[in-house]
Coordinates of C-alpha atoms in Angstrom, one line a residue:
M1049 CA -22.7 106.6 116.4
G1050 CA -20.1 106.6 119.1
G1051 CA -17.6 105.0 116.6
S1052 CA -18.0 107.8 114.1
V1053 CA -17.4 110.4 116.8
N1054 CA -14.2 108.6 117.9
G1055 CA -13.2 108.2 114.2
G1056 CA -13.6 112.0 113.8
A1057 CA -11.5 112.7 116.8
T1058 CA -8.8 110.3 115.5
D1059 CA -8.8 112.1 112.2
L1060 CA -8.6 115.5 113.9
S1061 CA -5.8 114.3 116.1
S1062 CA -3.8 112.9 113.2
E1063 CA -4.3 116.2 111.3
M1064 CA -2.9 118.1 114.2
E1065 CA 0.1 115.8 114.4
V1066 CA 0.8 116.2 110.7
D1067 CA 0.4 120.0 111.1
A1068 CA 2.8 120.0 114.1
F1069 CA 5.3 117.9 112.2
R1070 CA 5.1 120.3 109.2
R1071 CA 5.9 123.3 111.4
L1072 CA 8.6 121.6 113.4
F1073 CA 10.4 119.8 110.6
P1074 CA 9.3 121.5 107.3
L1075 CA 12.1 120.2 105.2
R1076 CA 11.6 116.6 106.3
F1077 CA 7.8 117.0 105.7
H1078 CA 8.4 118.2 102.1
E1079 CA 11.0 115.5 101.4
R1080 CA 8.6 112.8 102.4
H1081 CA 6.3 114.0 99.6
L1082 CA 9.2 114.4 97.1
V1083 CA 10.0 110.7 97.5
E1084 CA 6.5 110.1 96.2
S1085 CA 7.0 112.7 93.3
V1086 CA 4.2 114.8 94.7
R1087 CA 3.9 118.1 96.6
P1088 CA 1.9 118.8 99.8
D1089 CA -0.7 120.6 97.7
A1090 CA -1.0 117.4 95.6
R1091 CA 0.7 118.9 92.5
P1092 CA 3.2 116.8 90.5
L1093 CA 6.8 118.3 90.8
G1094 CA 6.8 119.8 87.4
K1095 CA 3.3 121.3 87.4
A1096 CA 2.6 125.0 88.0
R1097 CA -0.3 126.2 90.1
E1098 CA -3.7 127.2 88.7
T1099 CA -3.3 130.5 86.9
S1100 CA -5.9 133.2 86.0
L1101 CA -5.9 136.6 84.3
A1102 CA -8.4 139.5 84.3
L1103 CA -7.8 142.5 82.0
G1104 CA -9.1 146.0 82.8
A1105 CA -9.0 145.5 86.6
V1106 CA -8.4 149.3 87.2
G1107 CA -10.9 151.5 85.5
S1108 CA -8.9 154.7 85.9
A1109 CA -5.7 153.2 84.3
D1110 CA -4.9 153.2 80.6
G1111 CA -4.1 149.5 80.8
S1112 CA -4.4 147.1 83.7
A1113 CA -4.6 143.4 84.7
L1114 CA -5.0 141.2 87.7
A1115 CA -2.8 138.0 87.6
K1116 CA -3.1 135.1 90.0
I1117 CA -0.7 132.1 90.2
G1118 CA -2.0 129.9 93.0
C1119 CA -2.4 132.4 95.9
T1120 CA 0.2 134.8 94.5
T1121 CA -1.7 137.8 93.3
M1122 CA -0.5 140.8 91.3
L1123 CA -2.3 144.0 90.1
A1124 CA -0.7 145.9 87.3
A1125 CA -1.7 149.4 86.1
I1126 CA -0.3 151.6 83.4
K1127 CA -0.7 155.4 83.2
M1128 CA 0.4 157.3 80.1
E1129 CA 1.9 160.8 80.3
V1130 CA 3.3 163.0 77.6
M1131 CA 7.1 163.8 77.9
T1132 CA 9.9 165.4 75.9
P1133 CA 12.0 162.6 74.4
T1134 CA 15.7 162.5 75.0
T1135 CA 18.2 163.9 72.4
E1136 CA 19.7 160.4 72.1
A1137 CA 16.4 158.8 71.2
P1138 CA 14.2 161.6 69.7
D1139 CA 11.8 159.1 68.1
E1140 CA 11.2 156.9 71.2
G1141 CA 9.1 157.0 74.3
C1142 CA 10.0 155.4 77.7
V1143 CA 8.7 152.8 80.1
A1144 CA 9.2 153.2 83.9
I1145 CA 8.4 150.2 86.1
D1146 CA 7.8 150.1 89.8
F1147 CA 7.1 147.0 91.9
H1148 CA 5.4 147.5 95.3
M1149 CA 5.0 145.1 98.2
P1150 CA 2.6 146.6 100.8
A1151 CA 2.5 145.0 104.2
I1152 CA -0.9 143.4 103.4
C1153 CA 0.8 141.0 100.9
S1154 CA 2.8 138.9 103.4
P1155 CA 3.5 138.5 107.1
I1156 CA 7.2 138.9 106.5
V1157 CA 6.7 142.5 105.1
R1158 CA 6.6 145.0 108.0
P1159 CA 4.6 148.2 107.8
G1160 CA 6.6 151.3 107.1
R1161 CA 9.7 149.2 105.9
P1162 CA 10.3 148.4 102.3
A1163 CA 10.3 144.7 101.4
E1164 CA 13.8 143.4 100.5
A1165 CA 12.4 141.6 97.4
A1166 CA 10.7 144.7 95.9
P1167 CA 13.7 146.5 94.3
V1168 CA 15.1 143.1 93.1
V1169 CA 11.8 142.2 91.3
S1170 CA 11.6 145.8 90.0
K1171 CA 15.0 145.6 88.3
Q1172 CA 14.3 142.1 87.0
L1173 CA 11.1 143.3 85.4
S1174 CA 12.7 146.4 83.8
D1175 CA 15.6 144.3 82.5
T1176 CA 13.3 141.6 81.1
I1177 CA 10.7 143.8 79.5
L1178 CA 13.2 146.1 77.8
S1179 CA 15.6 143.4 76.7
S1180 CA 12.9 141.0 75.4
G1181 CA 11.9 143.4 72.6
M1182 CA 8.2 143.1 73.7
I1183 CA 7.7 146.9 73.3
D1184 CA 9.0 148.9 70.3
L1185 CA 9.6 152.3 72.0
K1186 CA 9.2 154.0 68.6
Q1187 CA 5.5 153.2 68.9
L1188 CA 5.4 155.6 71.9
S1189 CA 6.7 158.5 69.8
L1190 CA 4.2 161.4 69.1
V1191 CA 6.2 164.2 67.4
S1192 CA 9.9 163.5 66.7
G1193 CA 12.2 165.3 69.1
K1194 CA 9.2 167.1 70.8
A1195 CA 6.8 164.7 72.3
A1196 CA 6.5 161.0 73.2
W1197 CA 4.7 158.8 75.7
M1198 CA 6.1 157.8 79.1
A1199 CA 4.3 154.6 80.2
Y1200 CA 4.3 154.3 84.0
L1201 CA 3.8 150.7 85.0
D1202 CA 3.0 150.0 88.7
I1203 CA 2.7 146.5 89.9
Y1204 CA 1.2 145.8 93.4
C1205 CA 1.7 142.5 95.1
L1206 CA -1.6 141.8 96.9
D1207 CA -0.6 138.3 98.1
A1208 CA 3.0 136.9 98.1
D1209 CA 2.9 133.2 98.0
G1210 CA 6.0 132.4 96.0
A1211 CA 7.2 132.9 92.4
L1212 CA 6.7 136.7 92.7
F1213 CA 8.6 137.6 89.5
D1214 CA 6.7 135.1 87.4
A1215 CA 3.3 136.5 88.4
A1216 CA 4.5 140.1 88.2
L1217 CA 5.8 139.6 84.6
L1218 CA 2.5 137.9 83.6
A1219 CA 0.6 140.9 85.0
A1220 CA 2.8 143.3 83.2
A1221 CA 2.5 141.6 79.8
A1222 CA -1.3 141.4 80.3
A1223 CA -1.5 145.1 81.3
F1224 CA 0.4 146.1 78.1
S1225 CA -1.9 143.8 76.1
H1226 CA -4.9 145.7 77.5
L1227 CA -3.3 149.2 77.1
Q1228 CA -5.1 151.8 75.1
I1229 CA -3.0 154.8 74.2
P1230 CA -5.1 158.0 74.7
V1231 CA -6.1 160.3 71.9
V1232 CA -3.9 163.5 71.6
S1233 CA -4.0 166.6 69.5
L1234 CA -1.7 169.5 68.7
N1235 CA -2.9 172.9 70.0
D1236 CA -2.1 176.3 68.4
D1237 CA 1.2 176.6 70.3
G1238 CA 2.3 173.2 68.9
R1239 CA 1.9 171.6 72.3
I1240 CA 0.4 168.1 72.7
V1241 CA -3.0 168.0 74.4
V1242 CA -4.5 164.7 75.7
V1243 CA -8.1 164.6 74.5
S1244 CA -10.5 163.4 77.1
K1245 CA -14.3 163.4 77.3
Q1246 CA -14.2 166.7 79.1
N1247 CA -12.2 168.4 76.3
E1248 CA -13.6 166.7 73.2
V1249 CA -13.8 170.2 71.7
E1250 CA -10.0 170.2 71.6
K1251 CA -10.1 167.3 69.1
L1252 CA -12.4 169.2 66.8
K1253 CA -10.5 172.5 67.1
N1254 CA -6.9 171.2 66.9
K1255 CA -5.1 168.8 64.6
P1256 CA -5.3 165.2 66.1
V1257 CA -2.0 163.3 66.3
N1258 CA -3.9 160.0 66.6
E1259 CA -7.6 160.0 65.7
E1260 CA -8.7 157.3 68.2
K1261 CA -7.3 155.3 71.1
R1262 CA -4.8 152.8 69.8
K1263 CA -3.2 149.6 71.1
L1264 CA 0.5 148.7 71.2
K1265 CA 1.7 146.0 68.9
L1266 CA 3.5 143.6 71.2
K1267 CA 6.0 141.1 70.0
S1268 CA 8.1 138.5 71.7
I1269 CA 6.1 138.6 74.9
P1270 CA 8.3 137.2 77.8
F1271 CA 7.0 134.6 80.2
A1272 CA 8.8 133.3 83.3
L1273 CA 9.0 130.0 85.2
T1274 CA 10.8 129.8 88.6
C1275 CA 11.9 126.3 89.7
I1276 CA 13.5 125.1 92.9
L1277 CA 16.5 122.8 92.7
H1278 CA 16.7 120.4 95.7
K1279 CA 18.9 117.3 95.7
N1280 CA 17.9 115.6 92.5
Y1281 CA 14.4 117.1 92.3
I1282 CA 13.1 120.1 90.3
L1283 CA 10.0 121.8 91.6
A1284 CA 8.2 124.1 89.2
D1285 CA 6.4 127.3 90.4
P1286 CA 7.2 127.1 94.1
T1287 CA 5.1 128.4 97.0
A1288 CA 6.5 130.8 99.6
E1289 CA 6.9 127.8 102.0
E1290 CA 8.9 125.8 99.5
E1291 CA 11.1 128.8 98.7
S1292 CA 11.8 129.4 102.4
I1293 CA 13.1 125.9 103.1
M1294 CA 14.7 124.9 99.7
E1295 CA 16.8 127.9 98.9
T1296 CA 18.1 127.2 95.4
L1297 CA 16.0 129.0 92.8
I1298 CA 16.4 129.3 89.0
T1299 CA 14.2 131.5 86.9
I1300 CA 13.9 130.9 83.1
V1301 CA 12.4 133.6 80.9
L1302 CA 11.4 132.5 77.4
D1303 CA 9.5 134.6 74.8
S1304 CA 6.3 133.6 73.0
S1305 CA 8.5 131.8 70.4
C1306 CA 10.2 129.9 73.2
Q1307 CA 13.5 131.7 72.6
L1308 CA 15.6 132.2 75.8
V1309 CA 15.5 135.8 77.1
S1310 CA 17.2 135.3 80.4
L1311 CA 18.3 132.7 83.0
N1312 CA 18.7 133.8 86.6
K1313 CA 20.1 131.8 89.5
P1314 CA 20.5 134.1 92.5
G1315 CA 22.3 131.6 94.7
G1316 CA 21.7 128.6 96.9
P1317 CA 23.6 125.5 97.7
A1318 CA 22.5 123.3 94.8
L1319 CA 24.5 123.4 91.5
A1320 CA 22.8 124.0 88.2
Y1321 CA 24.3 121.3 86.0
E1322 CA 23.7 121.6 82.2
S1323 CA 21.2 118.7 82.3
V1324 CA 19.3 120.4 85.1
V1325 CA 19.1 123.7 83.2
Q1326 CA 17.9 121.8 80.1
D1327 CA 15.1 120.2 82.2
C1328 CA 14.1 123.6 83.6
I1329 CA 14.0 125.0 80.1
A1330 CA 11.8 122.1 78.9
L1331 CA 9.4 122.8 81.8
S1332 CA 9.5 126.5 80.8
R1333 CA 8.5 125.8 77.2
Q1334 CA 5.5 123.9 78.4
R1335 CA 4.6 126.8 80.7
V1336 CA 5.0 129.4 77.9
R1337 CA 2.3 127.5 75.9
E1338 CA 0.0 127.5 79.0
L1339 CA 0.5 131.2 79.7
Q1340 CA 0.1 132.2 76.1
T1341 CA -3.2 130.4 76.0
I1342 CA -4.4 132.1 79.2
L1343 CA -3.4 135.5 77.9
N1344 CA -5.1 135.0 74.6
E1345 CA -8.3 133.9 76.3
A1346 CA -8.2 136.9 78.6
I1347 CA -7.8 139.2 75.5
S1348 CA -10.6 137.4 73.7
D1349 CA -12.9 137.8 76.7
M1350 CA -12.2 141.5 76.9
E1351 CA -12.9 142.0 73.2
V1352 CA -16.2 140.1 73.6
D1353 CA -17.2 142.3 76.5

């Protein structure tokens, strides 16, 4: 009996020593694992964290999704509003994207002060979604030159534990997959009226532009994988701790056909040689297949419900 108590105390003591070593010498701690081709969370270097998707997470939104990659958690919600299209694109609607990092998501985000990463991720999301061809903006047109849809996509980071852009993009793609465009009709003045349960009579009285809620036809859905380059190692889907001590990141975005959409290396000491980039793209192709399956399963689950 006494032996087991001492054994427990020894285990606790060694755990405390490991924890102290990790806090004092984080890079050395991680490099000891890298030599064994494993991460502190027991993942192989090229493996992403467990990923899950839930569609319809926000009941009041026209489209929404909750995405989790490891502990990194993103909530995406879309609200549709009728707008007047621009003269340059009379047959197209618009998409506006905002990324939010409230203080609750990370100890490094201070209350009352915007997170430095938020505008960077916002711009990355806008550039990626619009350049990938995922959304045909003509699908958002209602009456040429007079009315079109503006899709407001807001993404909230609930937990920031690395690879923020990857999780935000997944949440965005899932929210657009879930989106149901509201029913609208033309009133006597030729104005567009959104038909809700409260004004069903409008649908009967006025000419409907679309008879029922409709879904967007998405194509070339983009998926992202961020990797860390450290010495001769490539670590897929880094945690916040890994990102903070090994600074060279590279983010590959491929579409659902595995075509390259973008490659972003914001800096860091490590060089991205062609062979390293090719290895990252190979990991990204594998990740696209995983994420496409997860998205398809989430859509199927929603349709069954």
